[in-house]
Tab-separated table of C-alpha atoms and ligand atoms in Angstrom:
chain	number	residue	atom	x	y	z
A	1338	MET	CA	-107.848	250.504	73.708
A	1339	LEU	CA	-106.044	253.236	75.504
A	1340	LEU	CA	-107.519	256.152	77.623
A	1341	LYS	CA	-106.830	259.134	78.076
A	1342	ASN	CA	-105.633	259.939	81.861
A	1343	GLU	CA	-105.281	256.404	82.087
A	1344	ILE	CA	-102.052	255.216	84.181
A	1345	VAL	CA	-99.831	252.759	82.100
A	1346	LYS	CA	-96.084	251.564	82.872
A	1347	ILE	CA	-93.350	252.226	80.028
A	1348	GLU	CA	-90.023	251.882	79.404
A	1349	ILE	CA	-88.280	254.689	77.464
A	1350	VAL	CA	-86.163	253.107	74.584
A	1351	ASP	CA	-85.012	256.174	72.555
A	1352	ILE	CA	-84.929	259.716	72.395
A	1353	THR	CA	-86.617	261.696	69.627
A	1354	ASP	CA	-84.843	264.436	68.130
A	1355	GLU	CA	-87.459	266.694	70.053
A	1356	GLY	CA	-86.258	265.589	73.049
A	1357	ASN	CA	-89.042	263.321	74.295
A	1358	GLY	CA	-88.481	259.551	75.371
A	1359	VAL	CA	-90.187	257.332	73.656
A	1360	GLY	CA	-91.916	254.035	74.995
A	1361	LYS	CA	-94.414	251.228	74.156
A	1362	VAL	CA	-97.350	250.236	75.413
A	1363	ASP	CA	-99.042	247.273	73.518
A	1364	GLY	CA	-96.708	248.135	70.609
A	1365	PHE	CA	-98.415	251.738	70.716
A	1366	THR	CA	-95.995	254.440	70.686
A	1367	ILE	CA	-96.216	257.379	73.974
A	1368	PHE	CA	-93.751	259.836	73.848
A	1369	VAL	CA	-93.139	261.555	77.366
A	1370	PRO	CA	-90.918	264.456	78.497
A	1371	GLY	CA	-88.060	264.992	80.277
A	1372	THR	CA	-87.216	260.957	80.337
A	1373	ALA	CA	-84.246	258.881	79.864
A	1374	VAL	CA	-83.577	256.006	78.020
A	1375	GLY	CA	-84.188	252.991	80.520
A	1376	ASP	CA	-86.431	254.643	82.868
A	1377	LYS	CA	-89.348	252.791	83.887
A	1378	LEU	CA	-92.197	254.675	84.771
A	1379	ARG	CA	-95.710	254.918	85.556
A	1380	VAL	CA	-97.146	257.260	83.143
A	1381	ARG	CA	-100.228	259.377	83.075
A	1382	LEU	CA	-101.354	259.601	79.427
A	1383	VAL	CA	-102.655	262.823	78.513
A	1384	LYS	CA	-103.014	263.141	75.040
A	1385	LEU	CA	-104.206	260.306	72.343
A	1386	GLN	CA	-104.196	260.340	68.435
A	1387	LYS	CA	-104.563	257.725	66.247
A	1388	HIS	CA	-100.791	256.085	65.871
A	1389	PHE	CA	-99.148	257.770	69.101
A	1390	GLY	CA	-99.796	259.450	72.399
A	1391	TYR	CA	-98.093	261.577	74.873
A	1392	GLY	CA	-97.679	260.827	78.478
A	1393	ILE	CA	-96.261	262.424	81.617
A	1394	ILE	CA	-94.489	261.078	84.734
A	1395	GLU	CA	-96.458	259.854	87.411
A	1396	GLU	CA	-94.221	257.654	89.059
A	1397	MET	CA	-90.493	256.857	88.896
A	1398	LEU	CA	-90.192	253.097	89.138
A	1399	GLU	CA	-86.959	252.960	87.920
A	1400	PRO	CA	-84.261	255.723	86.831
A	1401	SER	CA	-82.179	255.192	83.917
A	1402	PRO	CA	-78.394	255.003	84.845
A	1403	ASP	CA	-77.846	258.336	82.122
A	1404	ARG	CA	-79.871	260.726	84.609
A	1405	ILE	CA	-77.755	263.011	86.218
A	1406	GLU	CA	-78.571	265.691	89.275
A	1407	MET	CA	-80.917	268.754	87.084
A	1408	ASP	CA	-79.264	271.730	88.364
A	1409	CYS	CA	-81.478	274.536	86.652
A	1410	SER	CA	-84.488	275.979	89.008
A	1411	VAL	CA	-86.336	276.820	85.521
A	1412	TYR	CA	-85.798	273.693	83.730
A	1413	ARG	CA	-89.149	272.199	83.481
A	1414	GLN	CA	-90.402	275.359	82.123
A	1415	CYS	CA	-87.850	276.712	80.177
A	1416	GLY	CA	-88.095	276.026	76.413
A	1417	GLY	CA	-84.036	276.529	76.030
A	1418	CYS	CA	-82.602	273.209	77.675
A	1419	SER	CA	-84.120	269.883	76.887
A	1420	LEU	CA	-81.562	267.193	77.642
A	1421	ARG	CA	-80.353	268.194	81.236
A	1422	HIS	CA	-81.230	265.730	82.828
A	1423	ILE	CA	-79.171	263.102	80.873
A	1424	SER	CA	-75.390	262.905	81.323
A	1425	TYR	CA	-73.621	264.676	78.582
A	1426	GLN	CA	-72.066	261.314	77.198
A	1427	ALA	CA	-75.491	259.808	76.862
A	1428	GLU	CA	-76.659	263.339	75.059
A	1429	LEU	CA	-73.972	262.717	72.613
A	1430	ALA	CA	-74.732	259.366	71.753
A	1431	ILE	CA	-78.438	260.691	71.617
A	1432	LYS	CA	-76.843	263.285	68.831
A	1433	GLN	CA	-75.177	260.806	67.083
A	1434	ASN	CA	-77.779	258.716	66.539
A	1435	TRP	CA	-80.162	261.486	65.685
A	1436	VAL	CA	-77.842	262.628	62.348
A	1437	THR	CA	-76.849	258.969	61.481
A	1438	GLN	CA	-80.880	258.060	61.222
A	1439	HIS	CA	-81.902	261.287	59.569
A	1440	LEU	CA	-78.660	261.104	56.629
A	1441	ARG	CA	-79.929	257.015	56.430
A	1442	ARG	CA	-84.244	257.623	56.632
A	1443	ILE	CA	-84.451	260.735	54.935
A	1444	GLY	CA	-81.739	261.044	52.487
A	1445	GLY	CA	-80.727	257.469	52.193
A	1446	ILE	CA	-77.274	258.284	52.827
A	1447	THR	CA	-75.313	255.348	53.635
A	1448	ALA	CA	-71.465	256.943	54.314
A	1449	PRO	CA	-69.927	256.735	57.290
A	1450	VAL	CA	-70.853	259.033	60.345
A	1451	LEU	CA	-67.881	259.390	62.545
A	1452	PRO	CA	-68.168	259.388	66.165
A	1453	ILE	CA	-69.393	263.145	67.210
A	1454	ILE	CA	-66.971	265.532	68.503
A	1455	GLY	CA	-68.413	267.162	71.445
A	1456	SER	CA	-68.111	270.503	72.741
A	1457	PRO	CA	-65.398	272.199	74.841
A	1458	GLN	CA	-67.548	273.324	76.907
A	1459	GLN	CA	-70.891	272.181	78.304
A	1460	ASP	CA	-72.252	275.048	80.507
A	1461	ARG	CA	-71.785	278.910	80.047
A	1462	TYR	CA	-70.697	278.153	76.280
A	1463	ARG	CA	-72.896	280.450	74.501
A	1464	ASN	CA	-71.491	284.160	73.405
A	1465	LYS	CA	-75.369	285.150	72.665
A	1466	THR	CA	-78.455	285.593	74.405
A	1467	GLN	CA	-81.732	286.948	73.199
A	1468	CYS	CA	-84.123	287.164	75.951
A	1469	PRO	CA	-87.862	288.869	75.819
A	1470	ILE	CA	-89.179	290.882	78.481
A	1471	ARG	CA	-92.843	291.443	78.877
A	1472	ASP	CA	-95.020	292.501	81.911
A	1473	ASP	CA	-97.767	290.154	82.537
A	1474	GLY	CA	-99.685	291.746	84.609
A	1475	GLN	CA	-97.512	290.582	87.858
A	1476	GLY	CA	-94.205	292.774	86.845
A	1477	VAL	CA	-91.628	293.047	84.558
A	1478	CYS	CA	-90.417	289.767	83.482
A	1479	LEU	CA	-87.083	289.100	81.983
A	1480	GLY	CA	-85.752	285.686	80.498
A	1481	MET	CA	-86.990	282.949	78.312
A	1482	PHE	CA	-90.135	281.718	76.352
A	1483	GLY	CA	-91.766	278.628	78.413
A	1484	LYS	CA	-91.629	275.541	76.072
A	1485	ARG	CA	-94.381	275.777	73.074
A	1486	SER	CA	-95.334	279.050	74.765
A	1487	HIS	CA	-94.967	283.074	75.094
A	1488	ARG	CA	-94.806	283.191	78.618
A	1489	VAL	CA	-91.816	284.483	79.923
A	1490	ILE	CA	-90.028	282.703	82.534
A	1491	GLN	CA	-88.143	284.578	84.772
A	1492	CYS	CA	-84.352	283.775	84.495
A	1493	THR	CA	-81.397	286.139	84.225
A	1494	ASP	CA	-78.655	283.391	84.789
A	1495	CYS	CA	-79.100	280.875	82.441
A	1496	LYS	CA	-76.608	278.095	82.951
A	1497	LEU	CA	-75.922	278.100	79.043
A	1498	ASN	CA	-74.620	281.785	79.233
A	1499	PRO	CA	-71.847	283.421	80.767
A	1500	PRO	CA	-71.832	284.639	84.061
A	1501	HIS	CA	-71.651	288.401	83.605
A	1502	PHE	CA	-74.884	288.681	81.126
A	1503	LYS	CA	-76.938	288.215	84.304
A	1504	LEU	CA	-75.033	291.796	85.022
A	1505	ILE	CA	-76.574	293.382	82.031
A	1506	LEU	CA	-79.892	291.568	82.143
A	1507	GLN	CA	-80.617	292.358	85.801
A	1508	THR	CA	-79.334	296.170	85.500
A	1509	VAL	CA	-82.108	296.624	82.082
A	1510	GLN	CA	-84.833	294.977	84.709
A	1511	ASP	CA	-84.000	296.943	87.293
A	1512	PHE	CA	-84.063	299.966	84.638
A	1513	CYS	CA	-87.348	299.062	83.725
A	1514	LYS	CA	-88.810	298.825	86.667
A	1515	GLU	CA	-87.192	302.252	88.215
A	1516	GLN	CA	-87.812	304.222	84.805
A	1517	HIS	CA	-91.454	302.846	84.129
A	1518	ILE	CA	-90.298	301.504	80.973
A	1519	SER	CA	-92.949	299.519	78.976
A	1520	THR	CA	-92.695	296.278	78.105
A	1521	TYR	CA	-93.600	294.956	74.755
A	1522	ASN	CA	-97.411	293.534	74.449
A	1523	GLU	CA	-97.579	290.702	71.689
A	1524	GLU	CA	-101.676	290.866	71.260
A	1525	LYS	CA	-102.108	294.200	71.374
A	1526	HIS	CA	-98.612	295.069	69.605
A	1527	ASP	CA	-97.968	297.992	72.477
A	1528	GLY	CA	-95.225	298.902	74.864
A	1529	LEU	CA	-91.498	299.291	73.964
A	1530	LEU	CA	-88.952	297.036	74.953
A	1531	ARG	CA	-89.317	293.696	73.424
A	1532	HIS	CA	-85.816	291.652	73.483
A	1533	VAL	CA	-82.415	292.450	75.526
A	1534	TYR	CA	-79.994	290.980	73.125
A	1535	ILE	CA	-76.307	290.419	74.362
A	1536	ARG	CA	-73.165	288.777	72.073
A	1537	ASP	CA	-70.025	288.846	73.354
A	1538	ALA	CA	-66.486	288.378	72.014
A	1539	GLN	CA	-65.079	286.139	74.166
A	1540	ALA	CA	-61.409	286.438	72.709
A	1541	THR	CA	-61.246	289.988	73.184
A	1542	ASP	CA	-63.728	290.248	76.499
A	1543	GLU	CA	-65.686	292.935	74.360
A	1544	THR	CA	-69.487	292.884	74.961
A	1545	MET	CA	-72.267	294.344	72.932
A	1546	VAL	CA	-75.812	294.952	74.713
A	1547	CYS	CA	-78.197	295.550	71.862
A	1548	LEU	CA	-82.179	296.745	73.189
A	1549	VAL	CA	-84.577	295.869	70.470
A	1550	ILE	CA	-87.370	298.161	71.056
A	1551	ASN	CA	-90.897	298.922	69.099
A	1552	GLY	CA	-90.236	302.814	68.901
A	1553	ASP	CA	-87.348	304.886	68.084
A	1554	GLU	CA	-85.542	305.878	71.523
A	1555	ILE	CA	-85.725	304.843	75.300
A	1556	PRO	CA	-86.281	307.380	77.600
A	1557	HIS	CA	-83.444	308.135	79.917
A	1558	SER	CA	-81.178	306.359	77.912
A	1559	ASP	CA	-78.377	307.984	79.645
A	1560	LEU	CA	-78.978	306.475	82.961
A	1561	LEU	CA	-79.298	303.059	81.205
A	1562	ILE	CA	-75.834	303.588	79.309
A	1563	LYS	CA	-74.052	304.613	82.810
A	1564	GLN	CA	-75.679	301.621	84.682
A	1565	LEU	CA	-74.894	299.422	81.961
A	1566	ILE	CA	-71.170	300.744	81.589
A	1567	ALA	CA	-70.571	300.647	85.764
A	1568	ASN	CA	-72.160	297.296	86.289
A	1569	CYS	CA	-70.691	295.392	83.436
A	1570	PRO	CA	-67.160	296.604	82.029
A	1571	SER	CA	-67.022	294.603	79.239
A	1572	VAL	CA	-69.755	296.394	77.632
A	1573	LYS	CA	-68.416	298.342	74.165
A	1574	SER	CA	-71.310	298.707	72.644
A	1575	ILE	CA	-74.765	299.577	73.077
A	1576	VAL	CA	-76.813	299.321	70.332
A	1577	LEU	CA	-81.073	300.033	69.638
A	1578	ASN	CA	-82.548	297.521	67.234
A	1579	ILE	CA	-86.123	299.029	65.716
A	1580	ASN	CA	-88.468	296.941	65.390
A	1581	LYS	CA	-91.976	297.890	65.109
A	1582	ALA	CA	-93.442	295.733	63.324
A	1583	LYS	CA	-96.266	292.804	64.239
A	1584	THR	CA	-93.623	289.680	64.159
A	1585	ASN	CA	-92.106	286.830	65.989
A	1586	VAL	CA	-88.624	287.751	64.429
A	1587	ILE	CA	-86.443	289.072	67.092
A	1588	LEU	CA	-84.714	291.745	65.189
A	1589	GLY	CA	-85.701	294.836	62.952
A	1590	LYS	CA	-83.610	295.724	60.091
A	1591	THR	CA	-82.171	298.991	61.587
A	1592	CYS	CA	-79.667	299.401	64.257
A	1593	LYS	CA	-78.831	302.929	65.769
A	1594	THR	CA	-75.682	302.792	68.441
A	1595	LEU	CA	-76.411	304.407	71.644
A	1596	TRP	CA	-72.687	304.111	73.244
A	1597	GLY	CA	-69.421	302.858	72.193
A	1598	LYS	CA	-68.917	301.047	68.940
A	1599	ASP	CA	-71.198	299.850	66.471
A	1600	HIS	CA	-69.912	296.449	66.544
A	1601	ILE	CA	-67.458	294.254	68.577
A	1602	THR	CA	-64.693	291.980	67.397
A	1603	ASP	CA	-64.151	288.469	68.488
A	1604	ILE	CA	-61.142	286.159	67.203
A	1605	LEU	CA	-61.616	282.840	65.360
A	1606	CYS	CA	-59.648	280.600	64.268
A	1607	GLY	CA	-56.521	283.353	64.348
A	1608	VAL	CA	-58.712	285.552	62.186
A	1609	LYS	CA	-60.027	288.966	63.729
A	1610	ILE	CA	-64.122	289.284	63.284
A	1611	GLU	CA	-65.848	292.166	63.367
A	1612	LEU	CA	-69.746	291.816	64.400
A	1613	SER	CA	-72.587	294.056	64.081
A	1614	PRO	CA	-75.978	293.245	65.539
A	1615	LEU	CA	-77.480	291.463	62.638
A	1616	SER	CA	-74.515	289.564	61.438
A	1617	PHE	CA	-74.729	285.764	62.290
A	1618	TYR	CA	-71.949	284.152	64.460
A	1619	GLN	CA	-71.931	280.880	66.098
A	1620	VAL	CA	-72.893	280.665	69.859
A	1621	ASN	CA	-70.218	278.514	70.680
A	1622	ARG	CA	-66.701	279.984	69.719
A	1623	GLU	CA	-65.012	276.693	70.737
A	1624	GLY	CA	-67.322	274.562	69.121
A	1625	ALA	CA	-67.041	276.774	66.151
A	1626	GLU	CA	-62.940	276.675	65.847
A	1627	GLN	CA	-63.492	272.839	65.722
A	1628	LEU	CA	-65.970	272.548	63.377
A	1629	TYR	CA	-63.818	275.214	60.959
A	1630	HIS	CA	-61.104	272.896	61.289
A	1631	ILE	CA	-62.777	270.095	60.198
A	1632	ALA	CA	-64.242	271.748	57.285
A	1633	ALA	CA	-61.150	272.733	56.132
A	1634	ASP	CA	-60.105	269.333	56.598
A	1635	PHE	CA	-62.995	268.011	54.585
A	1636	ALA	CA	-62.275	270.911	51.832
A	1637	GLU	CA	-58.735	269.307	50.972
A	1638	LEU	CA	-56.842	272.540	50.145
A	1639	THR	CA	-53.653	272.974	48.486
A	1640	GLY	CA	-53.384	276.572	47.796
A	1641	ASN	CA	-54.507	276.796	44.192
A	1642	GLU	CA	-58.363	276.416	44.603
A	1643	LEU	CA	-60.946	278.799	43.641
A	1644	LEU	CA	-62.941	278.395	47.220
A	1645	LEU	CA	-66.678	279.492	47.250
A	1646	ASP	CA	-68.582	280.135	50.307
A	1647	LEU	CA	-72.363	280.449	49.762
A	1648	TYR	CA	-74.104	281.702	53.056
A	1649	CYS	CA	-70.737	282.639	54.050
A	1650	GLY	CA	-72.247	285.381	56.863
A	1651	ALA	CA	-69.747	287.379	58.344
A	1652	GLY	CA	-66.770	285.822	56.316
A	1653	THR	CA	-65.983	283.404	59.424
A	1654	ILE	CA	-65.537	279.977	57.254
A	1655	GLY	CA	-63.869	281.234	53.940
A	1656	LEU	CA	-61.304	283.567	55.986
A	1657	SER	CA	-60.262	281.123	58.047
A	1658	MET	CA	-59.534	279.309	55.017
A	1659	ALA	CA	-58.386	282.044	52.893
A	1660	HIS	CA	-54.558	280.970	53.352
A	1661	LYS	CA	-54.984	277.982	51.563
A	1662	VAL	CA	-56.996	278.906	48.515
A	1663	HIS	CA	-56.060	280.966	45.486
A	1664	GLU	CA	-59.321	283.151	45.569
A	1665	LEU	CA	-62.507	283.285	47.905
A	1666	ILE	CA	-65.706	284.595	46.587
A	1667	GLY	CA	-68.040	284.471	49.435
A	1668	VAL	CA	-71.937	285.456	49.255
A	1669	GLU	CA	-74.187	286.368	52.041
A	1670	ILE	CA	-78.132	288.035	51.870
A	1671	ILE	CA	-77.598	290.325	54.951
A	1672	PRO	CA	-75.970	293.439	53.730
A	1673	ALA	CA	-74.474	294.010	57.498
A	1674	ALA	CA	-72.827	290.913	57.294
A	1675	ILE	CA	-71.316	291.175	53.801
A	1676	GLU	CA	-70.138	294.961	55.183
A	1677	ASN	CA	-68.313	292.677	58.226
A	1678	ALA	CA	-66.882	290.220	55.969
A	1679	LYS	CA	-65.463	293.027	53.465
A	1680	GLN	CA	-64.187	294.549	56.727
A	1681	ASN	CA	-62.957	291.628	58.137
A	1682	ALA	CA	-60.893	290.417	55.369
A	1683	ILE	CA	-58.916	294.107	55.082
A	1684	ASN	CA	-58.330	293.893	58.857
A	1685	ASN	CA	-56.706	290.782	58.861
A	1686	GLY	CA	-54.806	291.540	55.447
A	1687	ILE	CA	-56.748	289.016	53.428
A	1688	THR	CA	-56.386	290.425	49.994
A	1689	ASN	CA	-57.756	286.997	47.587
A	1690	THR	CA	-61.298	287.421	48.383
A	1691	ARG	CA	-64.193	288.730	47.073
A	1692	PHE	CA	-67.605	289.044	49.039
A	1693	ILE	CA	-71.066	289.436	47.129
A	1694	CYS	CA	-74.600	290.542	48.967
A	1695	ASP	CA	-76.933	288.991	47.210
A	1696	ASP	CA	-79.475	285.772	47.635
A	1697	ALA	CA	-77.529	282.650	47.433
A	1698	LYS	CA	-79.801	281.437	44.291
A	1699	GLY	CA	-79.518	284.448	42.278
A	1700	ALA	CA	-75.664	285.018	43.259
A	1701	ALA	CA	-75.043	281.429	42.111
A	1702	ALA	CA	-76.809	281.644	38.266
A	1703	MET	CA	-74.611	284.649	38.195
A	1704	LEU	CA	-71.753	283.296	39.133
A	1705	LYS	CA	-72.291	280.311	36.614
A	1706	GLN	CA	-73.130	282.646	34.014
A	1707	GLN	CA	-70.028	284.479	34.447
A	1708	GLY	CA	-68.499	280.927	33.706
A	1709	LEU	CA	-66.712	280.578	37.207
A	1710	THR	CA	-65.454	276.907	38.394
A	1711	PRO	CA	-65.175	276.892	41.829
A	1712	ASN	CA	-62.855	273.576	42.878
A	1713	VAL	CA	-64.584	273.452	46.421
A	1714	VAL	CA	-67.623	274.840	47.558
A	1715	ILE	CA	-68.861	274.993	51.323
A	1716	LEU	CA	-72.622	275.689	51.948
A	1717	ASP	CA	-73.720	276.178	55.364
A	1718	PRO	CA	-77.290	277.098	54.968
A	1719	PRO	CA	-79.598	278.270	57.387
A	1720	ARG	CA	-82.227	275.902	59.165
A	1721	LYS	CA	-84.581	275.848	56.246
A	1722	GLY	CA	-81.563	274.413	53.741
A	1723	CYS	CA	-80.693	275.172	50.298
A	1724	GLU	CA	-83.327	275.863	47.807
A	1725	PRO	CA	-82.818	273.368	44.903
A	1726	GLU	CA	-81.992	275.830	42.444
A	1727	VAL	CA	-78.496	276.249	44.643
A	1728	LEU	CA	-77.818	272.914	44.799
A	1729	GLN	CA	-78.554	272.801	40.709
A	1730	THR	CA	-76.406	275.645	39.961
A	1731	VAL	CA	-73.803	273.991	42.246
A	1732	ALA	CA	-73.408	271.374	40.837
A	1733	ASP	CA	-73.509	272.398	37.203
A	1734	MET	CA	-70.388	274.803	38.401
A	1735	ASN	CA	-68.811	271.218	38.808
A	1736	PRO	CA	-67.043	271.815	42.149
A	1737	GLN	CA	-64.481	268.835	43.082
A	1738	ARG	CA	-65.526	268.726	46.276
A	1739	ILE	CA	-68.459	270.495	48.254
A	1740	VAL	CA	-68.410	270.635	52.158
A	1741	MET	CA	-71.992	270.829	53.705
A	1742	VAL	CA	-72.259	272.530	57.197
A	1743	SER	CA	-75.754	272.319	58.796
A	1744	CYS	CA	-77.292	272.741	62.115
A	1745	ASN	CA	-80.219	270.584	60.842
A	1746	SER	CA	-80.045	267.034	59.743
A	1747	ALA	CA	-83.031	266.549	58.418
A	1748	THR	CA	-82.679	269.084	55.798
A	1749	LEU	CA	-79.290	268.324	55.349
A	1750	ALA	CA	-80.377	265.086	54.272
A	1751	ARG	CA	-83.099	266.041	52.128
A	1752	ASP	CA	-80.208	268.700	50.381
A	1753	LEU	CA	-77.713	266.114	50.167
A	1754	ALA	CA	-79.852	263.343	48.543
A	1755	VAL	CA	-80.585	265.828	45.889
A	1756	LEU	CA	-76.285	266.657	45.573
A	1757	GLN	CA	-76.500	263.073	45.041
A	1758	THR	CA	-78.763	262.595	42.073
A	1759	LEU	CA	-76.365	265.447	40.555
A	1760	GLY	CA	-73.449	263.557	39.828
A	1761	TYR	CA	-72.055	263.612	43.958
A	1762	GLN	CA	-71.405	261.643	46.504
A	1763	THR	CA	-70.917	261.627	50.084
A	1764	ILE	CA	-67.935	260.139	51.609
A	1765	LYS	CA	-68.362	260.970	55.442
A	1766	ALA	CA	-70.773	262.873	58.307
A	1767	GLN	CA	-69.193	264.058	60.969
A	1768	PRO	CA	-71.388	265.448	63.392
A	1769	VAL	CA	-70.042	268.027	66.028
A	1770	ASP	CA	-71.831	269.388	69.139
A	1771	MET	CA	-72.217	272.905	69.143
A	1772	PHE	CA	-75.439	272.993	71.509
A	1773	PRO	CA	-74.849	270.883	74.298
A	1774	ARG	CA	-78.115	270.248	76.635
A	1775	THR	CA	-80.626	271.248	73.563
A	1776	THR	CA	-82.121	269.142	71.202
A	1777	HIS	CA	-79.396	270.707	68.512
A	1778	VAL	CA	-76.657	269.098	66.562
A	1779	GLU	CA	-74.363	270.556	63.722
A	1780	ALA	CA	-73.135	267.969	61.259
A	1781	ILE	CA	-69.940	268.458	58.263
A	1782	ILE	CA	-70.142	266.453	55.443
A	1783	MET	CA	-67.942	265.981	52.600
A	1784	MET	CA	-69.431	265.177	48.939
A	1785	THR	CA	-66.715	264.619	45.920
A	1786	LYS	CA	-67.950	264.412	42.070
A	1787	CYS	CA	-68.314	260.866	41.077
A	1788	GLY	CA	-65.757	259.699	39.361
A	1789	SER	CA	-63.328	262.586	40.634
A	1790	GLU	CA	-59.950	261.505	42.256
A	1791	GLY	CA	-61.647	262.463	45.550
A	1792	GLU	CA	-63.648	259.498	45.090
A	1793	LYS	CA	-62.870	256.520	48.050
B	1220	SAH	N1	-71.014	280.126	57.183
B	1220	SAH	C1	-71.643	281.902	58.279
B	1220	SAH	C2	-72.633	282.004	58.280
B	1220	SAH	C3	-74.063	280.376	58.656
B	1220	SAH	S1	-75.345	280.729	58.758
B	1220	SAH	C4	-71.061	281.073	59.565
B	1220	SAH	O1	-70.566	280.052	59.964
B	1220	SAH	O2	-70.583	281.857	60.415
B	1220	SAH	C5	-76.459	280.968	57.526
B	1220	SAH	C6	-76.211	282.105	56.677
B	1220	SAH	O3	-77.347	282.030	55.816
B	1220	SAH	C7	-76.738	283.638	57.457
B	1220	SAH	O4	-75.838	284.722	57.825
B	1220	SAH	C8	-78.006	284.211	56.720
B	1220	SAH	O5	-78.025	285.816	56.664
B	1220	SAH	C9	-77.714	283.480	55.609
B	1220	SAH	N2	-78.899	283.162	54.528
B	1220	SAH	C10	-79.848	282.921	54.588
B	1220	SAH	N3	-80.212	282.478	53.745
B	1220	SAH	C11	-79.689	282.892	52.621
B	1220	SAH	C12	-79.646	283.150	51.302
B	1220	SAH	N4	-81.464	282.829	50.529
B	1220	SAH	N5	-78.873	283.437	50.558
B	1220	SAH	C13	-77.751	284.136	51.057
B	1220	SAH	N6	-77.057	283.783	52.614
B	1220	SAH	C14	-78.311	283.674	53.137
């Protein structure tokens, strides 16, 4: 019988998909954050439940060979990275295992899982940050929420972000202090500035600064504009996002351009991509190029196909393949993203496209009713995965191939299992790491219609 506060000896044998190490004491599972496979430790038990418990490191007896020097002063408090203390090679092996286990255990998928493809950059790879800003009574704090908390950890130079984000964040923080701009208080639902959201178009060196406010304007905004463009010359767009709702959702639905353009333009897989603040865009640009090349490979396009890109965002995946298909239809629920997608087709001289702003379920049902028979469907849903009706309608449209792209291999596995009951088989899975140092990993799947020629 284990007791709270008891100290036990443990060897870490696995890492969960939340980033906690796993060890056993007499067959009883203990999760220990901040550990690596092979660590031998003395652990203090801090929480015990019926079938498992949690411990914290009391003493390191023998460190794992996977461990590397921690190079971030806020790593332990911050909720962003979870695998910074582990070599990237070991991180990739862990992520390979997560994807494989989810597919096998949740989906019963036995298809081969190809060796994971790593991110070209392991640090400074992000093109986007959304930093909460709060005043806890001790002064204005700007950075990241702490692990499982809404306390802001001061950090303007996150190692996952490009160095110039720091200039922007510090400019906004100093401006708030000097001009006495109030910051948001979640409990009281008052105060003005909620988040500082920055997005970079890395290929063109254009930066957008979006200030999320619980109000309609920022006092002395002319001064802030001047300071931002003086301190960070790549800033080409400064936007206000109005979010007056009592919610954890970061962005509101309305944007107002304060200065410069209302969008920035990146280049992805050779396609110019306009992005407004509300449009989804992959945070790791070089990683996304790898991902889209694999998606194109799995789609096996010949030039004759009708390609349906459900959950298309600003049109990025479909547009990168438009030259290889007869027609592309994209579906996306966010109006600003669909506007971007349409404009992106025009800006790139791509004319064989149709973009529909609708919920995937409704749009798929409508397209099916119109008798649409896509040859290939790309499904790239948000983390919660696809609704069962979407999967049913896609299967009813009878495409030869389905390419699924997902940043959540648990919901992916669930959705693949559904498609397998609807006449599709999983041919292969390719994990791609787009989010080094964090517990996130992307995966791409090729499925073919059972009995079709693509079957292997
Ligand atoms: N394929 C795009 C976007 C993928 S992210 C890319 O690679 O950039 C998932 C997208 O699905 C987001 O743009 C989100 O706005 C959209 N989305 C979420 N729920 C949806 C729904 N019910 N119907 C259609 N699109 C939805």
